Amino acid sequence: MLEMTLDKSKVQEFLRLLGQNRRLFAPVKDRMGTKFSEVADPSLVCLDGLNTNLSLKEVVFPQWETLYTFEEDQANEVKLAAQETLLFGARPCDARALELLDRVFTWEGIDDPYYLRRREKTCVVALACNTPGEACFCSSVGGSPVGEVGADALAFDLGKQLYLRALTERGEALLKEASTLTEKATEEDKQAVQQAAAEAEKQLQPVPIPEDLAALKESFDAEIWEDLGQKCLGCGTCAYVCPTCHCFDITDETKKGVGRRVRSWDSCAFSLFTLHGSGHNPRTTQAARYRQRVLHKFLYCPENFGEAFCVGCGRCITNCPAGLDLRAVLERLGSLAKVT
Amino acid sequence: MNQVEETLRQEVAKLLEDGTIDVFVGHEAASLPLKTSPCFVRSPKEVDRLVWNRICTSNLATYLPQLFKRPVGLKGEWTPPKVGVVAKGCDSRSIVGLIKEKQIPRDRLFIIGVGCEGMIDRHSVGRALGVVGLADAKVDGNSVQVIGTDGREKRIDIADVLAASCRECQHREAVLSNLTVGEAPSSAPEVSHYANVAEFESKSPQERWEHWVGELSRCIRCYACRQACPNCYCEECFAEETAPKWLGVTTDLSDVFVFHLGRAFHQAGRCVDCGACVAACPQGIDLRLLNQKINKDVEELFEAQVSLSLEEAEALSSFRMEDDQSFMTEP
Ligand code: SF4
Ligand code: SF4
Ligand code: SF4
Ligand code: SF4
Ligand code: SF4
């Protein structure tokens, strides 16, 4: 596979070149650290931050979108065209999350056209992490600060230059577009990359992940849920900042016979999430809702998709207004799972 | 351990032991630096979890109504618990409000008031660090020593990262309590009351509009602001009502504006400016400006502040002949 280096003074030119034929998304400075946003001016791109405060799932799975419009009894399709898109500087955890989202939106052979139209046009250049954030635990959930899953190319910040490695054909084609700006990676560069990778992995604290699914199932009535759930405020923060949370709601908006059907993010922490039309709510307590969030990720998703739906990005931890820490929860669950 | 923390633990242990309370709601350390988490202590053996420091930011009143709700599906007799809670000035005012709005019973509450010098705003510390994260922090007198995830150290004056509400707070001691712990707070408010509103009011309508368009286009409708707010205890919020449907589910500005303006109006004469909504927001939106504008209006129109005592009627839930009526229109 193609391996090359790009002098950091040329990053802007590189992005300008690649941005000519596609939409460009990259981290830019924000009052909450950095945010992933569409950039017209590459000079705004900031590659020095941690993972962005909000995840990049918005690009392929927007917070809300119109599924179709209607008028009296006539439904009108919305055009499913999406533009070529480059996600540059996504952290490896976020890139891996896209691979997990793919499994949901193609589950059991049913393709979600709304998701796929964007996803299929998306090329991801991930940026390996030299220094993890305060709540990162990717390596404990099967990822890595230098992970390649979900990315078309992987970049390393080597100080004066970026090292770039193509991982897929799409990534290779992309890098070739800018070959006038890059150089072939030397043996020395490759060694530097290996060293950076080893350094990054070392900095992460391991979190014990409960993998005994039968024991997790047993935990359903455990006290821990009441204990944690009573702290939970029932907001949508953890789900909305999470790169793998994918629940949505579908609502009709009508005005005088004309309207649209909208899909929008939803969160299992909301009390209305499971409210039935009859008024019955099967999840009566916040404890039950908090349990759902954790077990969905670490029990039901492994059952349905073969993997836990957490990439260890730490966003739910840094942003939880109640100070709940998923790592601590997993640790407690793990010890519980061992005993039972 | 500081003196307040030690006394607090002792008092709570006593209250749990002699059966005065069944559960105590306080703060405990969270795993991230400069963060605490609400904590529910049910046995004297657990009181060592309780902490008292400059990051006990949460308004604990928010957690009280749920404790007095009869568990869904429970058959037979049920007696609501006796609940203890530690309260800063703002928490205590929210408690007063909740008692008056009949969400919590005064006679089953034991309030431990603590004088408050103001809480650190974690977002401000984050901003001081820039794009890197907060690896470690140690509060030391009037400053906090922070270490970024890039390894760089920095000493920050607490005065510079104090929550905006705390900067202007005029009620630093609990207005209602069964017991107080610790000394009366020393520092007086630094910034004049409603300084932010006055500054905002001096702007042109165009500038004000642009300000809110900028702020509210950041909103992700996560409702953390609402959920953290002690006044937002409604079983079904207008924002999620479907019949009638007041607003859509999108992040279009019109939907977001309706939500925030609606919520602000529901806070009129009720917001104690605890800053919980601001602290909870993952997008760093200063919703306080909106609520403070309404507080200022209430104070100017009715010469009243919100929830200062159980006895006094609240401005917007009482009527006096001399109340301002200039806003009334002819029928
Ligand atoms: S979780 Fe891992 S990949 Fe994600 S930002 Fe942290 S170190 Fe990087
Ligand atoms: S962010 Fe925290 S408080 Fe909000 S729903 Fe998630 S766990 Fe609960
Ligand atoms: S559950 Fe939390 S740590 Fe895991 S991927 Fe989601 S936001 Fe990141
Ligand atoms: S915004 Fe209004 S309706 Fe919604 S919870 Fe708050 S007070 Fe209730
Ligand atoms: S907490 Fe912030 S982002 Fe969430 S709904 Fe409130 S204002 Fe919007």
XYZ file of C-alpha atoms and ligand atoms in Angstrom:
711
model
C 0.000 0.000 0.000
C 0.956 3.553 -0.688
C 2.951 5.259 2.074
C 3.945 8.873 1.784
C 4.817 11.982 3.763
C 3.516 15.498 3.530
C 5.421 18.461 4.886
C 3.192 20.150 7.444
C 3.644 23.503 5.748
C 1.778 21.979 2.809
C -1.229 20.619 4.668
C -3.424 23.560 3.688
C -2.495 23.275 0.048
C -3.086 19.527 0.241
C -6.565 20.029 1.668
C -7.379 22.781 -0.795
C -6.445 20.479 -3.643
C -8.503 17.553 -2.322
C -11.368 19.830 -1.397
C -11.796 20.988 -4.980
C -13.922 18.067 -6.041
C -15.651 17.183 -2.791
C -16.989 18.489 0.475
C -14.265 18.669 3.088
C -14.913 18.028 6.775
C -12.168 18.428 9.366
C -11.655 19.498 12.989
C -11.690 23.246 13.620
C -11.277 25.149 16.874
C -14.345 25.556 18.995
C -15.156 26.870 22.455
C -15.529 23.227 23.536
C -12.120 22.231 22.163
C -12.582 21.246 18.548
C -15.540 20.372 16.389
C -15.852 18.477 13.156
C -17.268 20.783 10.552
C -17.400 21.475 6.869
C -14.504 23.734 5.983
C -14.253 26.021 3.035
C -10.987 27.533 4.221
C -8.348 24.878 5.092
C -6.390 27.390 7.156
C -9.015 26.884 9.859
C -8.300 23.177 10.204
C -6.822 22.297 13.585
C -5.113 18.935 13.915
C -3.691 19.530 17.385
C -6.806 18.833 19.401
C -8.143 15.687 21.017
C -11.112 13.988 19.458
C -13.789 16.572 18.674
C -16.353 17.268 21.385
C -19.175 16.069 19.143
C -18.611 12.962 17.042
C -18.587 12.946 13.253
C -21.630 10.692 12.880
C -23.623 13.803 11.968
C -21.958 13.750 8.532
C -23.390 10.354 7.558
C -26.303 10.203 9.992
C -27.522 13.777 10.443
C -29.396 14.784 13.588
C -32.524 15.057 11.476
C -33.494 14.640 7.843
C -36.620 14.594 5.734
C -37.524 11.100 4.532
C -40.273 12.267 2.205
C -42.807 15.028 1.825
C -46.553 14.724 1.327
C -49.509 16.723 0.182
C -53.048 15.481 0.838
C -52.666 11.779 -0.069
C -49.719 12.223 -2.425
C -46.207 11.311 -1.187
C -43.105 12.791 -2.802
C -39.714 11.161 -2.564
C -36.718 13.248 -1.612
C -33.774 13.047 -3.970
C -31.099 10.761 -2.586
C -28.073 12.412 -4.105
C -25.034 13.004 -1.939
C -21.773 14.670 -2.785
C -18.340 13.122 -2.540
C -17.119 13.878 0.959
C -13.734 13.768 2.629
C -13.484 13.410 6.404
C -9.972 14.488 7.202
C -8.416 14.118 10.635
C -11.062 11.854 12.124
C -9.650 10.064 15.151
C -9.366 6.276 14.794
C -12.195 5.683 17.277
C -14.573 7.748 15.154
C -13.496 6.009 11.965
C -14.146 2.657 13.605
C -17.553 3.867 14.736
C -18.511 4.353 11.087
C -17.774 0.701 10.447
C -20.120 -0.192 13.335
C -22.848 2.136 12.077
C -22.541 0.446 8.671
C -23.601 -2.819 10.290
C -26.755 -1.264 11.724
C -27.809 0.452 8.559
C -27.337 -2.702 6.462
C -28.613 -5.113 9.123
C -29.987 -8.426 7.878
C -29.667 -7.345 4.283
C -31.894 -4.312 4.688
C -30.101 -1.258 3.420
C -30.942 2.183 4.726
C -30.750 4.331 1.595
C -30.608 7.587 3.527
C -27.535 6.523 5.443
C -25.852 4.709 2.591
C -26.154 7.517 0.070
C -23.856 9.601 2.233
C -21.697 6.805 3.541
C -20.871 5.444 0.098
C -19.557 8.814 -0.975
C -17.463 9.278 2.158
C -13.720 8.889 2.242
C -12.090 8.884 5.676
C -8.537 9.936 6.401
C -7.979 9.132 10.057
C -5.351 10.812 12.182
C -3.593 8.582 14.698
C -3.449 9.887 18.244
C -0.106 10.799 19.754
C -1.673 11.757 23.073
C -5.021 10.304 24.099
C -7.630 12.412 25.852
C -8.474 12.200 29.543
C -11.314 9.708 29.078
C -10.089 7.663 26.096
C -10.149 3.867 26.338
C -10.226 2.699 22.701
C -7.657 -0.033 23.210
C -9.863 -1.697 25.828
C -12.794 -2.068 23.453
C -10.962 -3.558 20.510
C -9.718 -0.325 18.969
C -6.422 1.477 19.026
C -5.154 5.074 18.997
C -3.505 4.113 15.723
C -6.348 1.893 14.501
C -7.179 1.486 10.836
C -10.723 0.105 10.917
C -13.234 2.262 9.082
C -10.584 4.499 7.534
C -9.463 4.737 3.907
C -6.124 6.197 4.904
C -4.318 6.775 8.172
C -2.160 9.775 9.006
C 0.453 10.199 11.727
C 1.669 13.522 13.003
C 5.450 13.207 13.043
C 6.137 16.775 14.140
C 7.408 18.397 10.946
C 5.458 16.189 8.589
C 2.385 14.064 8.257
C 2.905 10.456 7.340
C 0.046 9.051 5.247
C -0.763 5.421 4.581
C -3.470 4.353 2.147
C -5.632 1.525 3.493
C -8.187 1.051 0.739
C -8.330 1.617 -2.988
C -10.397 4.706 -2.399
C -7.745 6.005 -0.013
C -4.996 5.249 -2.480
C -6.784 7.079 -5.274
C -7.316 10.055 -2.999
C -3.681 10.302 -1.958
C -2.586 9.983 -5.555
C -4.602 13.059 -6.431
C -2.213 15.084 -4.312
C 0.973 13.256 -5.231
C 2.625 16.440 -6.443
C 2.733 17.625 -2.840
C 3.884 14.439 -1.118
C 7.003 12.333 -0.996
C 7.549 8.626 -0.696
C 7.893 7.598 2.932
C 11.428 6.572 3.889
C 12.457 3.707 6.177
C 13.189 6.339 8.794
C 9.641 7.703 8.558
C 8.216 4.229 8.937
C 10.283 3.658 12.043
C 9.133 6.954 13.496
C 5.551 5.862 12.904
C 6.091 2.582 14.694
C 7.583 4.387 17.635
C 4.731 6.889 17.795
C 2.241 4.035 17.711
C 3.938 2.226 20.584
C 4.087 5.464 22.605
C 0.398 6.185 22.114
C -0.762 2.703 23.075
C 1.329 2.868 26.244
C -0.461 5.968 27.474
C -3.896 4.401 27.610
C -5.160 2.972 30.885
C -6.783 -0.429 30.392
C -10.443 -0.753 31.348
C -11.772 -4.255 32.076
C -14.661 -4.928 29.688
C -17.271 -7.476 30.766
C -17.361 -9.991 27.934
C -19.316 -12.775 29.587
C -22.662 -12.090 27.926
C -24.540 -14.636 30.030
C -23.353 -12.918 33.182
C -24.319 -9.527 31.775
C -27.776 -10.872 31.152
C -27.915 -11.968 34.772
C -27.106 -8.409 35.840
C -30.519 -7.243 34.666
C -31.934 -7.096 38.179
C -28.702 -6.153 39.922
C -28.591 -3.266 42.363
C -25.964 -1.436 40.354
C -28.586 -0.112 37.937
C -30.618 1.572 40.630
C -27.423 2.865 42.124
C -26.253 4.485 38.883
C -29.651 5.280 37.470
C -30.568 7.543 40.365
C -27.746 9.884 39.333
C -28.725 9.930 35.667
C -30.652 13.054 34.681
C -32.223 11.422 31.653
C -30.848 13.806 29.078
C -29.762 12.968 25.552
C -26.182 14.088 25.927
C -24.420 10.734 26.090
C -26.327 9.335 23.128
C -25.998 12.469 21.021
C -22.254 12.823 21.507
C -21.682 9.087 21.030
C -20.338 8.097 17.602
C -22.072 4.699 17.671
C -25.493 5.544 19.131
C -27.943 5.288 16.284
C -31.497 5.310 17.649
C -33.905 7.572 15.852
C -37.505 8.666 15.976
C -39.841 9.289 13.045
C -42.297 12.172 13.182
C -44.742 13.745 10.778
C -44.912 17.507 10.540
C -48.014 18.798 8.825
C -49.406 22.191 8.097
C -52.733 22.408 6.283
C -52.433 19.070 4.530
C -48.840 19.610 3.427
C -46.069 18.027 5.388
C -42.949 16.006 5.725
C -41.865 12.862 7.489
C -38.743 13.523 9.526
C -36.316 11.185 11.172
C -34.335 12.562 14.091
C -31.925 11.280 16.733
C -33.443 9.834 19.858
C -31.993 8.621 23.146
C -32.917 5.681 25.360
C -32.253 7.892 28.379
C -35.343 10.003 27.618
C -38.416 8.919 29.550
C -40.534 9.284 26.420
C -38.333 6.913 24.427
C -40.434 3.841 25.179
C -43.743 5.542 25.934
C -46.522 3.697 24.146
C -49.531 5.316 22.537
C -51.639 3.672 25.226
C -49.803 5.598 27.920
C -47.992 2.501 29.145
C -44.228 2.809 29.548
C -42.278 -0.433 29.918
C -39.209 1.391 31.254
C -40.612 3.171 34.246
C -37.440 4.249 36.006
C -34.278 6.072 35.020
C -32.431 3.021 36.312
C -34.108 0.890 33.644
C -33.225 3.469 31.024
C -29.618 3.749 32.092
C -29.355 -0.042 32.102
C -30.689 -0.086 28.561
C -27.981 2.264 27.403
C -25.172 0.181 28.846
C -26.597 -3.241 28.033
C -27.519 -2.201 24.516
C -23.893 -1.385 23.882
C -22.266 -4.251 25.723
C -24.808 -7.072 25.546
C -27.421 -6.643 22.804
C -25.037 -5.282 20.169
C -22.528 -8.104 20.698
C -25.478 -10.476 20.285
C -26.780 -8.759 17.158
C -23.663 -7.424 15.484
C -20.859 -9.459 17.014
C -19.225 -6.487 18.714
C -19.775 -4.040 21.541
C -21.034 -0.695 20.280
C -18.526 1.449 22.053
C -15.276 2.646 20.541
C -13.954 4.136 23.771
C -13.929 7.756 22.620
C -14.806 8.954 26.141
C -17.270 11.626 25.020
C -20.128 10.373 27.167
C -17.764 10.587 30.134
C -16.437 14.092 29.615
C -19.893 15.453 28.787
C -22.171 13.747 31.315
C -23.651 16.470 33.521
C -24.093 13.945 36.336
C -20.469 12.837 36.366
C -21.284 9.259 35.342
C -18.263 7.417 33.979
C -18.833 4.466 31.677
C -15.378 3.093 32.518
C -16.225 2.845 36.185
C -19.574 1.291 35.311
C -17.879 -1.351 33.175
C -15.455 -2.090 35.946
C -18.294 -2.638 38.394
C -20.188 -4.740 35.871
C -17.099 -6.811 35.246
C -16.651 -7.704 38.874
C -20.342 -8.467 39.063
C -20.103 -10.700 36.015
C -17.225 -12.634 37.532
C -19.046 -13.313 40.784
C -22.321 -14.434 39.280
C -10.278 16.716 54.035
C -11.573 20.169 54.868
C -13.486 21.113 57.986
C -16.861 21.437 56.270
C -16.541 18.044 54.659
C -15.639 16.418 57.966
C -18.523 18.002 59.859
C -20.905 17.231 57.024
C -20.023 13.536 57.140
C -20.416 13.425 60.915
C -23.781 15.131 60.836
C -25.083 12.919 58.048
C -23.929 9.789 59.869
C -25.866 10.938 62.949
C -29.002 11.715 60.950
C -28.953 8.310 59.284
C -28.204 6.516 62.532
C -30.996 8.084 64.557
C -33.492 7.668 61.731
C -34.063 11.376 61.112
C -33.461 10.646 57.434
C -33.505 7.546 55.218
C -31.321 8.907 52.464
C -28.942 11.826 52.076
C -28.307 13.553 48.773
C -24.832 15.056 48.482
C -21.856 15.219 46.168
C -19.124 12.633 45.663
C -15.894 12.692 43.693
C -16.225 11.783 40.012
C -13.445 10.124 38.088
C -12.495 13.136 35.970
C -10.630 16.058 37.508
C -12.758 19.043 38.590
C -15.946 17.031 38.422
C -18.260 15.704 41.103
C -21.282 13.475 40.895
C -24.500 13.499 42.907
C -24.452 10.829 45.561
C -27.204 9.086 47.499
C -26.104 7.866 50.911
C -28.378 5.412 52.697
C -26.159 4.082 55.456
C -23.852 5.733 58.007
C -21.113 3.445 56.736
C -21.153 5.249 53.405
C -20.796 8.842 54.570
C -17.133 8.955 53.601
C -18.247 9.164 50.000
C -19.496 12.689 50.617
C -17.268 15.555 49.559
C -17.463 19.306 49.865
C -15.242 21.422 47.632
C -15.176 24.107 44.934
C -16.658 21.793 42.298
C -19.950 20.853 43.944
C -21.613 22.564 41.021
C -24.756 20.431 40.565
C -27.984 21.825 41.885
C -29.112 18.893 44.014
C -32.675 20.151 44.288
C -33.160 18.645 40.826
C -32.908 15.164 42.317
C -35.467 15.671 45.081
C -38.917 15.435 43.428
C -38.255 11.928 42.089
C -37.554 10.655 45.604
C -41.045 11.621 46.698
C -42.807 9.947 43.812
C -44.620 6.731 44.505
C -42.820 3.983 42.537
C -44.821 3.069 39.425
C -46.660 -0.211 39.752
C -46.186 -0.465 43.509
C -49.202 -1.979 45.237
C -50.291 -1.256 48.803
C -49.034 1.214 51.366
C -46.152 3.531 50.591
C -44.595 6.120 52.837
C -42.373 8.692 51.159
C -38.805 8.679 52.499
C -37.252 11.231 54.807
C -34.598 12.944 52.752
C -31.530 14.905 53.753
C -29.738 17.194 51.342
C -26.770 19.532 51.378
C -27.622 22.958 50.008
C -25.682 25.942 48.797
C -27.562 29.212 48.535
C -28.914 28.389 45.086
C -29.878 24.795 45.942
C -31.791 26.056 48.966
C -33.693 28.603 46.878
C -34.626 25.903 44.389
C -35.812 23.788 47.316
C -37.961 26.681 48.522
C -39.420 26.961 45.038
C -40.128 23.240 44.823
C -41.805 23.216 48.226
C -44.018 26.123 47.219
C -44.895 24.396 43.964
C -45.785 21.306 45.995
C -43.209 19.042 44.404
C -41.484 18.162 47.664
C -42.794 18.086 51.263
C -41.050 20.385 53.742
C -41.747 18.050 56.654
C -39.861 15.159 55.103
C -36.783 17.197 54.231
C -33.714 17.837 56.310
C -31.617 20.576 54.748
C -27.984 21.091 55.676
C -26.982 24.547 54.525
C -23.386 25.300 53.595
C -21.989 28.741 52.885
C -20.612 28.890 49.376
C -17.684 30.873 47.981
C -18.655 30.055 44.420
C -18.067 26.999 42.270
C -15.531 26.440 39.523
C -16.894 26.309 35.995
C -15.306 23.318 34.271
C -15.994 24.737 30.821
C -13.980 27.854 31.652
C -11.053 25.699 32.721
C -11.389 23.831 29.432
C -11.320 27.096 27.545
C -8.185 28.162 29.394
C -6.541 24.945 28.178
C -7.549 25.420 24.533
C -7.810 22.352 22.330
C -6.192 19.886 24.746
C -7.962 18.080 27.579
C -7.689 18.276 31.351
C -5.468 15.461 32.610
C -5.295 16.510 36.246
C -6.175 19.371 38.558
C -5.633 20.309 42.158
C -7.515 23.044 43.948
C -5.210 24.871 46.287
C -6.596 27.853 48.174
C -7.683 30.465 45.684
C -6.110 28.892 42.666
C -6.188 25.645 40.793
C -3.160 23.872 39.393
C -4.085 22.144 36.137
C -2.221 19.739 33.879
C -3.305 19.444 30.267
C -3.289 16.184 28.323
C -0.279 17.652 26.525
C 1.582 17.571 29.856
C 1.693 21.328 30.251
C 0.987 22.772 33.692
C -0.842 25.946 34.440
C -1.945 27.778 37.564
C -5.311 29.444 37.236
C -6.944 31.849 39.689
C -10.285 30.443 40.783
C -11.695 33.943 40.388
C -11.022 33.629 36.652
C -12.874 30.346 36.225
C -15.718 30.883 38.653
C -19.139 29.997 37.259
C -20.808 33.148 35.947
C -23.794 32.639 38.261
C -21.494 32.402 41.264
C -19.733 35.611 40.300
C -22.968 37.534 40.636
C -24.567 35.473 43.400
C -26.135 37.494 46.178
C -27.384 34.609 48.300
C -24.391 32.526 49.242
C -25.950 30.950 52.285
C -28.936 28.640 52.402
C -32.167 30.616 52.791
C -33.858 27.593 54.363
C -32.152 24.923 56.447
C -32.446 22.675 59.478
C -28.770 22.958 60.208
C -25.841 24.890 58.846
C -22.292 23.670 58.571
C -19.136 25.729 58.178
C -18.476 29.436 58.246
C -20.450 32.147 56.530
C -18.985 32.831 53.097
C -16.433 35.598 53.022
C -16.405 36.929 49.524
C -18.917 39.426 48.247
C -20.097 39.313 44.622
C -17.470 40.695 42.327
C -19.602 41.664 39.437
C -22.698 43.756 39.728
C -25.990 41.923 39.455
C -27.312 41.588 35.879
C -24.093 42.949 34.387
C -24.437 40.505 31.495
C -28.031 41.530 30.791
C -27.242 45.231 30.902
C -24.461 44.716 28.411
C -26.707 42.680 26.154
C -29.529 45.205 26.344
C -27.192 47.905 25.113
C -26.775 46.081 21.803
C -28.817 46.757 18.705
C -31.697 44.400 17.849
C -29.652 43.135 14.910
C -26.688 42.314 17.151
C -28.909 40.607 19.679
C -30.515 38.524 16.970
C -27.137 37.534 15.609
C -25.964 36.589 19.066
C -28.808 34.132 19.596
C -28.654 32.768 16.083
C -24.995 32.003 16.731
C -25.625 30.468 20.132
C -28.706 28.451 19.327
C -27.373 27.072 16.078
C -24.978 25.164 18.338
C -27.827 23.479 20.210
C -28.152 19.720 19.722
C -31.513 19.419 21.511
C -30.045 17.041 24.092
C -32.150 18.670 26.811
C -29.335 18.457 29.362
C -30.152 22.064 30.290
C -33.740 21.149 31.023
C -32.949 17.918 32.816
C -30.392 19.601 35.077
C -32.855 22.358 35.973
C -34.769 21.878 39.231
C -37.734 23.781 37.822
C -38.116 21.480 34.822
C -39.835 18.631 36.599
C -42.786 18.349 34.203
C -43.745 14.761 33.399
C -44.258 15.824 29.823
C -42.412 18.884 28.615
C -44.099 21.145 26.094
C -41.122 20.473 23.835
C -42.158 16.858 23.436
C -45.894 17.212 23.565
C -47.586 15.815 20.484
C -51.138 17.070 20.963
C -50.840 19.949 20.472
C -47.408 19.901 18.916
C -45.724 23.166 19.807
C -42.522 22.625 17.872
C -40.807 20.199 15.539
C -38.008 17.773 16.340
C -35.306 19.320 14.179
C -32.348 21.545 14.916
C -33.705 24.157 12.543
C -33.404 27.517 14.217
C -37.159 27.965 14.428
C -37.567 24.747 16.434
C -34.609 25.485 18.681
C -35.792 29.033 19.340
C -39.265 27.879 20.276
C -37.819 25.406 22.740
C -35.491 27.862 24.443
C -37.892 30.780 24.497
C -40.639 28.513 25.771
C -38.417 27.176 28.501
C -37.266 30.669 29.442
C -40.874 31.803 29.826
C -41.572 28.791 32.018
C -38.737 29.973 34.219
C -40.137 33.465 34.612
C -40.224 34.304 38.287
C -38.878 30.831 39.111
C -35.239 30.757 38.003
C -32.799 31.142 40.907
C -29.792 31.548 38.586
C -27.997 28.460 39.869
C -26.286 28.008 36.499
C -27.110 24.284 36.291
C -28.266 24.615 32.682
C -25.037 26.307 31.670
C -22.861 23.744 33.451
C -24.793 20.855 31.877
C -24.711 22.044 28.267
C -22.252 19.995 26.188
C -22.131 22.810 23.673
C -21.203 25.586 26.071
C -24.272 27.703 25.360
C -24.903 30.532 27.824
C -28.615 30.087 28.452
C -28.266 32.053 31.622
C -28.410 35.297 29.706
C -31.957 34.504 28.663
C -33.155 33.609 32.150
C -31.363 36.505 33.765
C -33.107 38.925 31.443
C -36.419 37.619 32.745
C -35.201 37.699 36.342
C -34.182 41.296 35.851
C -37.591 42.180 34.475
C -39.319 40.464 37.372
C -37.124 42.278 39.835
C -37.708 45.648 38.206
C -41.433 45.219 37.695
C -42.341 43.607 40.985
C -39.396 44.444 43.260
C -39.051 40.785 44.015
C -36.394 38.119 43.801
C -37.185 34.478 43.319
C -37.703 31.946 46.131
C -36.088 33.660 49.090
C -38.466 32.349 51.743
C -41.355 29.974 52.239
C -43.591 32.679 53.635
C -43.406 35.384 51.010
C -45.610 34.940 47.929
C -43.748 34.688 44.623
C -44.076 37.644 42.265
C -45.759 35.752 39.451
C -48.057 33.649 41.600
C -49.610 36.522 43.504
C -51.377 39.745 42.683
C -51.076 43.138 44.304
C -53.127 46.155 43.301
C -49.945 48.172 42.918
C -48.381 45.647 40.499
C -47.164 47.115 37.259
C -49.852 46.871 34.583
C -48.267 48.840 31.805
C -47.944 45.745 29.636
C -51.693 45.092 29.613
C -53.547 45.800 26.424
C -57.140 46.965 26.061
C -59.505 44.044 25.380
S -10.239 6.898 22.016
Fe -8.311 6.242 21.081
S -8.562 6.730 18.941
Fe -10.142 7.875 20.028
S -9.237 9.871 20.404
Fe -8.815 8.617 22.175
S -6.789 7.714 21.806
Fe -7.573 8.493 19.872
S -25.301 12.151 29.791
Fe -25.263 11.382 31.898
S -27.077 12.304 32.856
Fe -27.376 12.482 30.635
S -28.511 10.619 30.087
Fe -26.334 10.158 29.808
S -25.709 9.201 31.734
Fe -27.676 10.260 32.131
S -20.389 4.801 24.745
Fe -19.208 6.611 25.315
S -17.046 6.001 25.117
Fe -18.278 4.473 24.028
S -18.308 5.194 21.910
Fe -20.145 6.029 22.908
S -19.549 8.067 23.654
Fe -17.671 6.937 23.155
S -39.380 23.710 29.665
Fe -41.351 24.144 30.596
S -42.622 22.371 30.066
Fe -40.503 21.776 29.724
S -39.892 20.794 31.631
Fe -39.267 22.954 31.757
S -40.962 23.960 32.795
Fe -41.725 21.985 32.070
S -27.955 21.467 26.968
Fe -27.185 22.838 25.381
S -27.162 21.620 23.502
Fe -28.439 20.519 24.983
S -30.550 21.252 24.557
Fe -29.723 22.563 26.159
S -28.824 24.307 25.073
Fe -29.136 22.677 23.569
